[in-house]
JSON list of C-alpha atoms and ligand atoms in Angstrom, two decimals:
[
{"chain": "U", "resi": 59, "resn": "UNK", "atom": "CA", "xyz": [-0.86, 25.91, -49.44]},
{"chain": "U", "resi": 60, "resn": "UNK", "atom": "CA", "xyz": [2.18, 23.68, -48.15]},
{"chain": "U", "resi": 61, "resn": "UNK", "atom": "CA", "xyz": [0.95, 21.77, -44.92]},
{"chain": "U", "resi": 62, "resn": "UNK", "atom": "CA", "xyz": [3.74, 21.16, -42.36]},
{"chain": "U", "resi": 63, "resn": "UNK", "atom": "CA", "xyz": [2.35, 18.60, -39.78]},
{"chain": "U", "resi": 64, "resn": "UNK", "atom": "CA", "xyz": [3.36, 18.72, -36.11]},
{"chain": "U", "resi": 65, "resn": "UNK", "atom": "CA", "xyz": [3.02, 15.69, -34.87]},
{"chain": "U", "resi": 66, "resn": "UNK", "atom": "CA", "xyz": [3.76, 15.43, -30.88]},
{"chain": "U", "resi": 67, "resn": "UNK", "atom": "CA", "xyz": [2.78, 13.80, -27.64]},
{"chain": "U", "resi": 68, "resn": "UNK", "atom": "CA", "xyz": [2.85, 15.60, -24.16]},
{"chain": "U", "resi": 69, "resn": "UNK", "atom": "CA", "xyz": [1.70, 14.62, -20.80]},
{"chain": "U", "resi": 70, "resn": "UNK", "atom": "CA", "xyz": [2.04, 17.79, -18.76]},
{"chain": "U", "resi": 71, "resn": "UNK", "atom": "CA", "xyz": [1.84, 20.37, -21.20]},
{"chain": "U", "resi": 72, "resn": "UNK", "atom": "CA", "xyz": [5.51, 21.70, -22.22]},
{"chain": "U", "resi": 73, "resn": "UNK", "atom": "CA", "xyz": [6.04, 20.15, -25.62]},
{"chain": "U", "resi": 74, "resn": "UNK", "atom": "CA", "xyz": [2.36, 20.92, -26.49]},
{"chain": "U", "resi": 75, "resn": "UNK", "atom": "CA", "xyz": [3.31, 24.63, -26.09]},
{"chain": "U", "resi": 76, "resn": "UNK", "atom": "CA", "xyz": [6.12, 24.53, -28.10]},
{"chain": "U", "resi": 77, "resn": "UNK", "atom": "CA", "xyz": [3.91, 22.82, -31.02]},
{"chain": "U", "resi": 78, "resn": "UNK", "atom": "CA", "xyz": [2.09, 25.99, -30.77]},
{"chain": "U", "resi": 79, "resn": "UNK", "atom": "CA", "xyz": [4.87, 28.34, -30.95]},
{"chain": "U", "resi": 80, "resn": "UNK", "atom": "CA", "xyz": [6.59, 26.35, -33.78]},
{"chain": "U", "resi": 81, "resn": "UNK", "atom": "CA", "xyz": [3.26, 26.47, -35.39]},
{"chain": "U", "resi": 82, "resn": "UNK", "atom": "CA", "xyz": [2.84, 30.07, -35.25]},
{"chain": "U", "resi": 83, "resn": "UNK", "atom": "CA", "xyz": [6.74, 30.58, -36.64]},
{"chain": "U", "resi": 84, "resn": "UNK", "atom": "CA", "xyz": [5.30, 28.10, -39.61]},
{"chain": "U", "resi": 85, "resn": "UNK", "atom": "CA", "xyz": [2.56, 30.57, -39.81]},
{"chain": "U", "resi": 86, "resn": "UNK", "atom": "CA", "xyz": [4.80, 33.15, -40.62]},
{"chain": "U", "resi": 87, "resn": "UNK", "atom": "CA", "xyz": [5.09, 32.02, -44.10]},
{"chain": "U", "resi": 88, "resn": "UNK", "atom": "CA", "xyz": [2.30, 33.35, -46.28]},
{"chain": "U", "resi": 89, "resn": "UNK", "atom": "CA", "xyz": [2.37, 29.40, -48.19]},
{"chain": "U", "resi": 90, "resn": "UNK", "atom": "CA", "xyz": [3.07, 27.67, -45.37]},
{"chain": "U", "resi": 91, "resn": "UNK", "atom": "CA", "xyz": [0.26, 26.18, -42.53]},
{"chain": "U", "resi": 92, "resn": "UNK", "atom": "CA", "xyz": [0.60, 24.39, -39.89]},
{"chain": "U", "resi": 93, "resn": "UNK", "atom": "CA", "xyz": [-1.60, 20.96, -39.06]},
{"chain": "U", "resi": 94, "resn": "UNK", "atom": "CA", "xyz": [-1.07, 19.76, -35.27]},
{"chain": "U", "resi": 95, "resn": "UNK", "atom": "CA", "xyz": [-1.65, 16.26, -34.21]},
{"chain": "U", "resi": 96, "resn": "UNK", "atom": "CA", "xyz": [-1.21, 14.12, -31.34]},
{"chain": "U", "resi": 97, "resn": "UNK", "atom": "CA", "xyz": [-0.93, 10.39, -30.41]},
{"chain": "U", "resi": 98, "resn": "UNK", "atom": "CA", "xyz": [-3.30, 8.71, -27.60]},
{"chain": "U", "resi": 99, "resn": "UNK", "atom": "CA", "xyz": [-1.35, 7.22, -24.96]},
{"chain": "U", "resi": 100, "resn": "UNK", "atom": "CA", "xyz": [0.16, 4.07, -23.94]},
{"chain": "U", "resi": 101, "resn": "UNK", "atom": "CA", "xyz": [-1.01, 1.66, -21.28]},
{"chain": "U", "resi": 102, "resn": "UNK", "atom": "CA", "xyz": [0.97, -1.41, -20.02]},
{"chain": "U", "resi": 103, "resn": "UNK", "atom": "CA", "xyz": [-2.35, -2.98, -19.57]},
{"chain": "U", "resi": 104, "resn": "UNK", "atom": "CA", "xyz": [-3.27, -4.15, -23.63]},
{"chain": "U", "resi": 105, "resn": "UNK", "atom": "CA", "xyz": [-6.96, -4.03, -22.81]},
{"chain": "U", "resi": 106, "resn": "UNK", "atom": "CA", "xyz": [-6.96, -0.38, -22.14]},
{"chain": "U", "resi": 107, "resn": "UNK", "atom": "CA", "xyz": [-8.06, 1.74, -25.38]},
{"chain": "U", "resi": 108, "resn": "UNK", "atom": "CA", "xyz": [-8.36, 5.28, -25.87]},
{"chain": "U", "resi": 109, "resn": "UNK", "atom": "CA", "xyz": [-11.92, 7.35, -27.44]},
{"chain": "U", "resi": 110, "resn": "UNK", "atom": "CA", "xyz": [-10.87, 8.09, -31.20]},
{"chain": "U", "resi": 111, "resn": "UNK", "atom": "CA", "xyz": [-11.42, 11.65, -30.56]},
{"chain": "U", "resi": 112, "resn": "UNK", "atom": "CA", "xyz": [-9.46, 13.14, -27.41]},
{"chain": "U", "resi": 113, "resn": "UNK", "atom": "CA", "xyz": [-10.88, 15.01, -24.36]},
{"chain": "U", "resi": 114, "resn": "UNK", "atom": "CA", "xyz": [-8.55, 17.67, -25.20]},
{"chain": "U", "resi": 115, "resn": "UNK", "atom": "CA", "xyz": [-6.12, 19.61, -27.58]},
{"chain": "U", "resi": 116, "resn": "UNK", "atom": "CA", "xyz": [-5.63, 18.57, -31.28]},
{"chain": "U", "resi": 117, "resn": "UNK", "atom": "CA", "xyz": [-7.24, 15.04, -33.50]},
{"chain": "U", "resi": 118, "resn": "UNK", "atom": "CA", "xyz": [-5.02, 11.98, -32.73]},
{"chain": "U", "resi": 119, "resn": "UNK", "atom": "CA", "xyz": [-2.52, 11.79, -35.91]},
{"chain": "U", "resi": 120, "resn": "UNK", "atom": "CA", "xyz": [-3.14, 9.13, -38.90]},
{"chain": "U", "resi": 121, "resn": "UNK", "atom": "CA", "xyz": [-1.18, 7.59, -41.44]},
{"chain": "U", "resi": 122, "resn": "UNK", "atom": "CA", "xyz": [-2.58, 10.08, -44.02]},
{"chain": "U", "resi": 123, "resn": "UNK", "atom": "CA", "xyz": [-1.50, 13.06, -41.74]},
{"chain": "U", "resi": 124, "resn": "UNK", "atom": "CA", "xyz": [2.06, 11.32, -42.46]},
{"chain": "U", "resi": 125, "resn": "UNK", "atom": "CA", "xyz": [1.49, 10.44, -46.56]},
{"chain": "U", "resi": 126, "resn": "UNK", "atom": "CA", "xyz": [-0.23, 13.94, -46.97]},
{"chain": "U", "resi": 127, "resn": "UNK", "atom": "CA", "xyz": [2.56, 16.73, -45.03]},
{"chain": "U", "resi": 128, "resn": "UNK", "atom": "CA", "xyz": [4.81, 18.43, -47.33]},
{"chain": "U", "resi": 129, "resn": "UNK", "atom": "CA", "xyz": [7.28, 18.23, -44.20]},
{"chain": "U", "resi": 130, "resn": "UNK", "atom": "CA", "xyz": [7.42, 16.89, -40.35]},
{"chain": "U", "resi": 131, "resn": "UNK", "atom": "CA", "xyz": [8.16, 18.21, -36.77]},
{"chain": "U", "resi": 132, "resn": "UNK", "atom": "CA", "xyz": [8.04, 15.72, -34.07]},
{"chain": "U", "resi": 133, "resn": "UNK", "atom": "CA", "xyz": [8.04, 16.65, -30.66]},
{"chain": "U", "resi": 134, "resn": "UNK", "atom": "CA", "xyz": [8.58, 14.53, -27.58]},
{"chain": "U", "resi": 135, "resn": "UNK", "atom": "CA", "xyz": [8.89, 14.93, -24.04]},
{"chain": "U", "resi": 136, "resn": "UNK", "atom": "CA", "xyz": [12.31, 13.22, -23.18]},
{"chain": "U", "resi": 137, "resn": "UNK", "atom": "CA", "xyz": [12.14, 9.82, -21.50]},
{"chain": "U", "resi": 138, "resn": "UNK", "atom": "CA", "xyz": [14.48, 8.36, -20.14]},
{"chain": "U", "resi": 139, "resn": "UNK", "atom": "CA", "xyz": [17.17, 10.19, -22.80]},
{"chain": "U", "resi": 140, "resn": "UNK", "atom": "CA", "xyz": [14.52, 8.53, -25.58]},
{"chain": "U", "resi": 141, "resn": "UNK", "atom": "CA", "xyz": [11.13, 9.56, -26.82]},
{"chain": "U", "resi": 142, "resn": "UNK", "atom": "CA", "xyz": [8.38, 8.60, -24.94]},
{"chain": "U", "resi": 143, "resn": "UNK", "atom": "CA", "xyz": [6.64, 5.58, -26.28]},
{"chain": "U", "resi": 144, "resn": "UNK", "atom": "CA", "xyz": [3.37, 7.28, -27.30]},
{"chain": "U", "resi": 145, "resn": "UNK", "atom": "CA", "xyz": [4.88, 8.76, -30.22]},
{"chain": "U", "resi": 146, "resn": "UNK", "atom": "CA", "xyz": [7.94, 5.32, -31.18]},
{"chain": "U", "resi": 147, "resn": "UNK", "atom": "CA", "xyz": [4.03, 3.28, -31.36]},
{"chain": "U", "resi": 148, "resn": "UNK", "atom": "CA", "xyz": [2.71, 5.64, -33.16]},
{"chain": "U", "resi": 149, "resn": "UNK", "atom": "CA", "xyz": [6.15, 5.37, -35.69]},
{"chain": "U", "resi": 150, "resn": "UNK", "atom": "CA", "xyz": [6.35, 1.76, -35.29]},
{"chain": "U", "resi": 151, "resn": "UNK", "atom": "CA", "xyz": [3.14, 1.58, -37.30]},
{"chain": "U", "resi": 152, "resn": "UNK", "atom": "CA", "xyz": [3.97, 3.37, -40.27]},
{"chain": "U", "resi": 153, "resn": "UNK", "atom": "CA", "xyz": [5.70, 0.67, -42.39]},
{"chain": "U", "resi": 154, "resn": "UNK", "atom": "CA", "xyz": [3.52, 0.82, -45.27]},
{"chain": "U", "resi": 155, "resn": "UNK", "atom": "CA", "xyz": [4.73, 4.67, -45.69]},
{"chain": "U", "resi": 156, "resn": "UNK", "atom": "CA", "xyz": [8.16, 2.93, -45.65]},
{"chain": "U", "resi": 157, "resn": "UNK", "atom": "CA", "xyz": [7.32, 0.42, -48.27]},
{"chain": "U", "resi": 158, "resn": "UNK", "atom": "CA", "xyz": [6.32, 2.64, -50.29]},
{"chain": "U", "resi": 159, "resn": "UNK", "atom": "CA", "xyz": [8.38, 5.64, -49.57]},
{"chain": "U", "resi": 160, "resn": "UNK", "atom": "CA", "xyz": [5.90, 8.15, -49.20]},
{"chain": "U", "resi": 161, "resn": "UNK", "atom": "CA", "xyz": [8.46, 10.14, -46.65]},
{"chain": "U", "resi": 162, "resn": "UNK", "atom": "CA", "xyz": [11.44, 10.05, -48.67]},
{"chain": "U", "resi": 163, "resn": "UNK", "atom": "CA", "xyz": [12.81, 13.43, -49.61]},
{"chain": "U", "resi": 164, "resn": "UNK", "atom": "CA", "xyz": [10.44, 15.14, -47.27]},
{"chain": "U", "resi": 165, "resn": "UNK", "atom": "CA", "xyz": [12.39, 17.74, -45.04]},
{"chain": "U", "resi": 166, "resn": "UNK", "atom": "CA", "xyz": [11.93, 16.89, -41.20]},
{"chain": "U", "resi": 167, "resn": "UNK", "atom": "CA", "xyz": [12.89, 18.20, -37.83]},
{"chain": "U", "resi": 168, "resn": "UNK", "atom": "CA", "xyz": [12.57, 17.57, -34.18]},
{"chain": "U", "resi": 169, "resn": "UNK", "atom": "CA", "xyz": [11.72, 19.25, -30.68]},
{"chain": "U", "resi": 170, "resn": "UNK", "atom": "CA", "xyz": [11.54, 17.78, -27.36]},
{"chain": "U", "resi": 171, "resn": "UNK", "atom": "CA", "xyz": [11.32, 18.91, -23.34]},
{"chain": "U", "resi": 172, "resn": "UNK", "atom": "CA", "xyz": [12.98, 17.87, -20.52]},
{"chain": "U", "resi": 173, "resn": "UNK", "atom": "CA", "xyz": [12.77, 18.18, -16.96]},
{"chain": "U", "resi": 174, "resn": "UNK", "atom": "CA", "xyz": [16.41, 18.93, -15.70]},
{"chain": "U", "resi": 175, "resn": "UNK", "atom": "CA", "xyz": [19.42, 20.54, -18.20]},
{"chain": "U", "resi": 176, "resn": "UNK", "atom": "CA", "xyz": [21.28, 17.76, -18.99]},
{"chain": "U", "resi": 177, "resn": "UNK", "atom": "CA", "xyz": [18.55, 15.31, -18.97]},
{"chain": "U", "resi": 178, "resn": "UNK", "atom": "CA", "xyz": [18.97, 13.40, -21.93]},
{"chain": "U", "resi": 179, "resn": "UNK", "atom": "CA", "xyz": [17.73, 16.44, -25.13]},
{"chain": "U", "resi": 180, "resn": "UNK", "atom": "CA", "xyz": [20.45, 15.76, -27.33]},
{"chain": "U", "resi": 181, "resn": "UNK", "atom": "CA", "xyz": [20.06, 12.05, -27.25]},
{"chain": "U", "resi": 182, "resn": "UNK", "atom": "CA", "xyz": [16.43, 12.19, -27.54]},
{"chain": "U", "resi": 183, "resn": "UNK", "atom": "CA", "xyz": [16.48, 14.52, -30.13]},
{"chain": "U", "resi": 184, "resn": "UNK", "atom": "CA", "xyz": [18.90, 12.20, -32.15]},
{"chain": "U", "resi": 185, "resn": "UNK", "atom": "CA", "xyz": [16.68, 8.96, -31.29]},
{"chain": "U", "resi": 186, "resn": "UNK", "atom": "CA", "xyz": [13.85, 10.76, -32.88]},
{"chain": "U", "resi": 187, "resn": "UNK", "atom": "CA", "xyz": [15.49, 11.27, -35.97]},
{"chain": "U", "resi": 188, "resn": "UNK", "atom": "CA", "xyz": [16.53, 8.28, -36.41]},
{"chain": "U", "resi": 189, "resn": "UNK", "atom": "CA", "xyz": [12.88, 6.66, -37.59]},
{"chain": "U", "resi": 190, "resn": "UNK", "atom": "CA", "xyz": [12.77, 9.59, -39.99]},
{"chain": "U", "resi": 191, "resn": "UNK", "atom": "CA", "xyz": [16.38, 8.92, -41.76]},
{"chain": "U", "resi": 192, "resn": "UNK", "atom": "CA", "xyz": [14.76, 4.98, -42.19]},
{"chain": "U", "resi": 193, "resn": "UNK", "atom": "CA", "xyz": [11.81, 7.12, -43.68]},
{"chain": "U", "resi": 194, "resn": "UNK", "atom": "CA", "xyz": [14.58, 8.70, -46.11]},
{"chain": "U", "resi": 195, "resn": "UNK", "atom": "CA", "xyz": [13.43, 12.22, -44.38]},
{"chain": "U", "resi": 196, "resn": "UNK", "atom": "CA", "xyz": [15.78, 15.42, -45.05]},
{"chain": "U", "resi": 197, "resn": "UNK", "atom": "CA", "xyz": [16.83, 16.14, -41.45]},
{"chain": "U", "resi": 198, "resn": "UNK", "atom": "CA", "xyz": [16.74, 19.61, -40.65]},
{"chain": "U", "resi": 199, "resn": "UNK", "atom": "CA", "xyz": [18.24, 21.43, -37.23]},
{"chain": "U", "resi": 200, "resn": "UNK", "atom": "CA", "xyz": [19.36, 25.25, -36.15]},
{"chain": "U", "resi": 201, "resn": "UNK", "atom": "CA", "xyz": [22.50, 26.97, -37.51]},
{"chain": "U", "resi": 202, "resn": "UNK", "atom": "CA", "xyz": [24.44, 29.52, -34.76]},
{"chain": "U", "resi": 203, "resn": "UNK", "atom": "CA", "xyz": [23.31, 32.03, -36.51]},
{"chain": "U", "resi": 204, "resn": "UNK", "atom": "CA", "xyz": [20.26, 31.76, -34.55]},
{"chain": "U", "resi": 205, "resn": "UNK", "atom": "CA", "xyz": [22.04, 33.47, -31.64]},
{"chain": "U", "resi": 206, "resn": "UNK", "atom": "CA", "xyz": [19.60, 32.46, -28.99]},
{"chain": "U", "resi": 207, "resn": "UNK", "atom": "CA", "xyz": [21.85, 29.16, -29.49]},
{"chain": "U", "resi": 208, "resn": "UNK", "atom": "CA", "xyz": [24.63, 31.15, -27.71]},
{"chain": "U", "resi": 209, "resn": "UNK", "atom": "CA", "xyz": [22.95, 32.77, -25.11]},
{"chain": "U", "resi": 210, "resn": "UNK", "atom": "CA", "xyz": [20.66, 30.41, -24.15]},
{"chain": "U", "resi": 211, "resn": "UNK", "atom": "CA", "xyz": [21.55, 29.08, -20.14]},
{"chain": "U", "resi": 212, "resn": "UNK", "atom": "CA", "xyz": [18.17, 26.68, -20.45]},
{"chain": "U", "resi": 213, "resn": "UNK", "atom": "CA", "xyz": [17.25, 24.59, -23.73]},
{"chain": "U", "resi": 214, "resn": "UNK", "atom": "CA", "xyz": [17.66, 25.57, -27.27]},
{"chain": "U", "resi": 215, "resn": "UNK", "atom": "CA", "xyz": [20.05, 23.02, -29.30]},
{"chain": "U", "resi": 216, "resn": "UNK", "atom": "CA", "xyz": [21.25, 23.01, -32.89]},
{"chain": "U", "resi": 217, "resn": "UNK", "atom": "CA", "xyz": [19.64, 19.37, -33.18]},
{"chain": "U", "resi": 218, "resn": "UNK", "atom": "CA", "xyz": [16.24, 21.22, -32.46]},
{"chain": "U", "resi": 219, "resn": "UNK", "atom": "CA", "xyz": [14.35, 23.38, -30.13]},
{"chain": "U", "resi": 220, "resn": "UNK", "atom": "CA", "xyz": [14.11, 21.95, -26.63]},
{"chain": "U", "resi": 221, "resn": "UNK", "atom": "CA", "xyz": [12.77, 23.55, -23.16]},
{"chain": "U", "resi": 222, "resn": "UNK", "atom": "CA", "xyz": [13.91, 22.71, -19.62]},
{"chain": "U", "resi": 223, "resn": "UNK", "atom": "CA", "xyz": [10.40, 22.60, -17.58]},
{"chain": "U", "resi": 224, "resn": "UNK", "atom": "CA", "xyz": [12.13, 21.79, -13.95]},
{"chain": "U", "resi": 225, "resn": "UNK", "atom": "CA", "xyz": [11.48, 18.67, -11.67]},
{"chain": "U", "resi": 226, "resn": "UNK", "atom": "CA", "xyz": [7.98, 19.86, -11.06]},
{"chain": "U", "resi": 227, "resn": "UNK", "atom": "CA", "xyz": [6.81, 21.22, -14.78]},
{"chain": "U", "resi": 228, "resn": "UNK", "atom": "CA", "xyz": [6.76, 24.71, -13.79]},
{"chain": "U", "resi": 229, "resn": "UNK", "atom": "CA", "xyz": [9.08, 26.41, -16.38]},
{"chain": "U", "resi": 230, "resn": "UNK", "atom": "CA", "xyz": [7.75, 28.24, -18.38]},
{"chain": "U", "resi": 231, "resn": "UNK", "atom": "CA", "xyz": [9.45, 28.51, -21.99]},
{"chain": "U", "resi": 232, "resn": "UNK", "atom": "CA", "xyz": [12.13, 31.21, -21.81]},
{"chain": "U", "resi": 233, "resn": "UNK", "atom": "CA", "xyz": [12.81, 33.84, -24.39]},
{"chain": "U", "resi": 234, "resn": "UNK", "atom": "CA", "xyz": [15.71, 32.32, -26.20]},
{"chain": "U", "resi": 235, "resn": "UNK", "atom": "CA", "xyz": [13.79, 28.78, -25.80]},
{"chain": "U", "resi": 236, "resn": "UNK", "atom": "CA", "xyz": [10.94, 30.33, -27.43]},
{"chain": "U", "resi": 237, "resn": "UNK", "atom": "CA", "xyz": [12.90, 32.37, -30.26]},
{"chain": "U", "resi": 238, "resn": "UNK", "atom": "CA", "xyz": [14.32, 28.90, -30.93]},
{"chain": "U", "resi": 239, "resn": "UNK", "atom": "CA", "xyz": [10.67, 27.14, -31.58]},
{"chain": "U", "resi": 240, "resn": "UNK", "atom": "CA", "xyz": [9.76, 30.35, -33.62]},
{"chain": "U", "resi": 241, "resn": "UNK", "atom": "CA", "xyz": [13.01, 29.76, -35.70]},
{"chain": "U", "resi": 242, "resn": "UNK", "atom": "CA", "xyz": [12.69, 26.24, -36.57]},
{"chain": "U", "resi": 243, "resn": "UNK", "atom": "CA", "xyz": [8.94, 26.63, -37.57]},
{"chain": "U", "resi": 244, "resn": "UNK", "atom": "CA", "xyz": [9.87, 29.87, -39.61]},
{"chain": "U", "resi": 245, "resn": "UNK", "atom": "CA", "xyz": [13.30, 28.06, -41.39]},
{"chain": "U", "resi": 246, "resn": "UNK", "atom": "CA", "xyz": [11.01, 24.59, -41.69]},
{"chain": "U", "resi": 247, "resn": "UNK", "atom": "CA", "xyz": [8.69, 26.84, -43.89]},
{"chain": "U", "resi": 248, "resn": "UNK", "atom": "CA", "xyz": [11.45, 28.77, -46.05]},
{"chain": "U", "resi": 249, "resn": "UNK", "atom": "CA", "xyz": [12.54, 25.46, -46.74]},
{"chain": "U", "resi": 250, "resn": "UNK", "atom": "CA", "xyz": [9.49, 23.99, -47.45]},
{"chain": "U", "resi": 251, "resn": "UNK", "atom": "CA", "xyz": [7.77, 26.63, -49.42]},
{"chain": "U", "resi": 252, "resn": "UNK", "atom": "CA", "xyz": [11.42, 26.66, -51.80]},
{"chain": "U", "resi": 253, "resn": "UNK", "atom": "CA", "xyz": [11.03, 23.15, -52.43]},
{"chain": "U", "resi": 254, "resn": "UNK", "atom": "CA", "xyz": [7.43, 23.40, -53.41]},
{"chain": "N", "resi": 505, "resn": "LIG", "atom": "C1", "xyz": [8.86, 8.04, -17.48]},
{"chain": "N", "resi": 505, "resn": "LIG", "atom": "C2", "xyz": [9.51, 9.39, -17.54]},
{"chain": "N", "resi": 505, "resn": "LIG", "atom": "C3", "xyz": [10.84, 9.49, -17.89]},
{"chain": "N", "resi": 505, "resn": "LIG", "atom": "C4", "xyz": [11.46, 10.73, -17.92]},
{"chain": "N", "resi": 505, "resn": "LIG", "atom": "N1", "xyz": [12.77, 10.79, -18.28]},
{"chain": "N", "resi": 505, "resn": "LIG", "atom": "C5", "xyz": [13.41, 11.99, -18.24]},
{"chain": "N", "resi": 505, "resn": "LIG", "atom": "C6", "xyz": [14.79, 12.08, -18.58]},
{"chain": "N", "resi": 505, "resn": "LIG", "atom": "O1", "xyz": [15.44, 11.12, -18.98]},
{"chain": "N", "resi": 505, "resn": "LIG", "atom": "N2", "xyz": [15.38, 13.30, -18.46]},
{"chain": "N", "resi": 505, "resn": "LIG", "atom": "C7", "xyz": [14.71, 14.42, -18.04]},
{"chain": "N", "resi": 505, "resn": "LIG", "atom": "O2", "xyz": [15.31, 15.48, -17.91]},
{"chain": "N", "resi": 505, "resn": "LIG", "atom": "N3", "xyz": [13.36, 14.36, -17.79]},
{"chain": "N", "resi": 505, "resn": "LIG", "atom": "C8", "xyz": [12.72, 13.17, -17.88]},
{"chain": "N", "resi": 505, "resn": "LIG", "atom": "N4", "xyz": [11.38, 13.11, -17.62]},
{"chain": "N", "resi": 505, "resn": "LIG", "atom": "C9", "xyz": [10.63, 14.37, -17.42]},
{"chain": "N", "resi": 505, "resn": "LIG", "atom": "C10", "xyz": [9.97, 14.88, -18.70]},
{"chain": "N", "resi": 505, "resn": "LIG", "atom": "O3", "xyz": [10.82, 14.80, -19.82]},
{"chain": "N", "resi": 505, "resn": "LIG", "atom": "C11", "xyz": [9.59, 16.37, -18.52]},
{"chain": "N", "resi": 505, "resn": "LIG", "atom": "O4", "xyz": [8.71, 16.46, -17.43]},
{"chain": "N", "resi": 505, "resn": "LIG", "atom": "C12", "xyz": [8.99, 16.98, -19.76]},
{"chain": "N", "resi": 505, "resn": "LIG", "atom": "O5", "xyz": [9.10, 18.37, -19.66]},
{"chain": "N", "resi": 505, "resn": "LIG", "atom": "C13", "xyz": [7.49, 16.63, -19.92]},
{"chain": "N", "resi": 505, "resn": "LIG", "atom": "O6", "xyz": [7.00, 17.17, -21.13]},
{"chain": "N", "resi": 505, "resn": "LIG", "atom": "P1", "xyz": [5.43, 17.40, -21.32]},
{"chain": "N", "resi": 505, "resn": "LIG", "atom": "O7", "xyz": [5.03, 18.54, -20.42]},
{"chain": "N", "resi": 505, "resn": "LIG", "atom": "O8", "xyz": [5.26, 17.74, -22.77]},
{"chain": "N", "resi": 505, "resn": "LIG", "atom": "O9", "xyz": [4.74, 16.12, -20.96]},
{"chain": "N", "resi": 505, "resn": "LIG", "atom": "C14", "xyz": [10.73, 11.90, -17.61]},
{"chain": "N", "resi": 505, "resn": "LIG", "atom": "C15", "xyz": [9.36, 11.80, -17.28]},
{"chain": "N", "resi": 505, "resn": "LIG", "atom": "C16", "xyz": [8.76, 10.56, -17.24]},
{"chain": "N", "resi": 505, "resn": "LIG", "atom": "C17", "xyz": [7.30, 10.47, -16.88]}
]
């Protein structure tokens, strides 16, 4: 069995949900499963430290989540057009995978949500990939074919699935924004299960 980690951080709930639904498009794939992971967050006061095990929702990520995955998603809420830190600290301390080059060649992709339409997905998308092209990661996206890519008046870009959830979170995921999350987790796993 191929494991494709989803590794993501979310504070109000949107980008956890589309972990889910891009897990369930991994799913899909009879050699394909999903393992979903999360970071602790981020204080400005360095005292503050988080339990190792999380009220909530999936295990905190380790470096072995990283070493072991036979391919990445990352997913991000957008801040400030930029990942939020959570996750970059969480990248920032996987050098020794660099050393070593335990990423290289493995295929990766990226997801993120935003609260207002042209709040920054594209260039937070980008920013997140560009950690995993230092990793020597295969960077993977949408084609057009995916016609939800068209159609789509919310999120849904061809650098990765993305969801608008409003100034006050409420959004929920709309079809083509959902299609889109099914779609990268289902062409993540083609991909995947060829290269196995
Ligand atoms: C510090 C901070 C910065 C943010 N920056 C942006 C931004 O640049 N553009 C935007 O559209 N939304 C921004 N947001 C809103 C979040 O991206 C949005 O609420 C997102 O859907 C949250 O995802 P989550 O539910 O997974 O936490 C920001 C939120 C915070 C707290």
């Amino acid at each position: 069995m191929n494991e494709i980690l989803i590794l993501y951080y979310s504070r109000y709930g949107a980008t956890a949900e589309m972990a889910h639904i891009i897990a369930r498009g991994i799913e899909t794939h009879a050699q394909c499963q999903a393992r979903i992971r999360t970071v602790p967050p981020v204080s400005s006061v360095c005292e503050a430290s988080a339990d190792d095990i999380p009220a909530d929702g999936p295990p905190y990520a380790t470096l072995e989540d990283l070493h072991d995955c036979a391919a990445l998603v990352l997913g991000s809420p957008t801040r400030f057009g930029n990942m939020a830190a959570a996750l970059k600290y969480f990248i920032d301390s996987s050098s020794s995978l660099w050393l070593s080059g335990a990423l290289a060649g493995k295929p990766a992709a990226a997801f993120t949500s935003t609260a207002s339409l042209h709040g920054g997905q594209e260039t937070t998308l980008l920013s997140m990939m560009l950690p995993l092209l230092h990793h020597g990661m295969l960077i993977m996206g949408l084609p057009y074919t995916e016609t939800g890519l068209l159609t789509t008046t919310s999120g849904g870009t061809p650098y990765g699935p993305s969801h608008v959830a409003g100034s006050d979170n409420k959004h929920t995921l709309t079809d083509e924004e959902r299609q889109l999350c099914t779609a990268l987790g289902k062409r993540m796993a083609n991909l995947v299960a060829r290269l196995a």
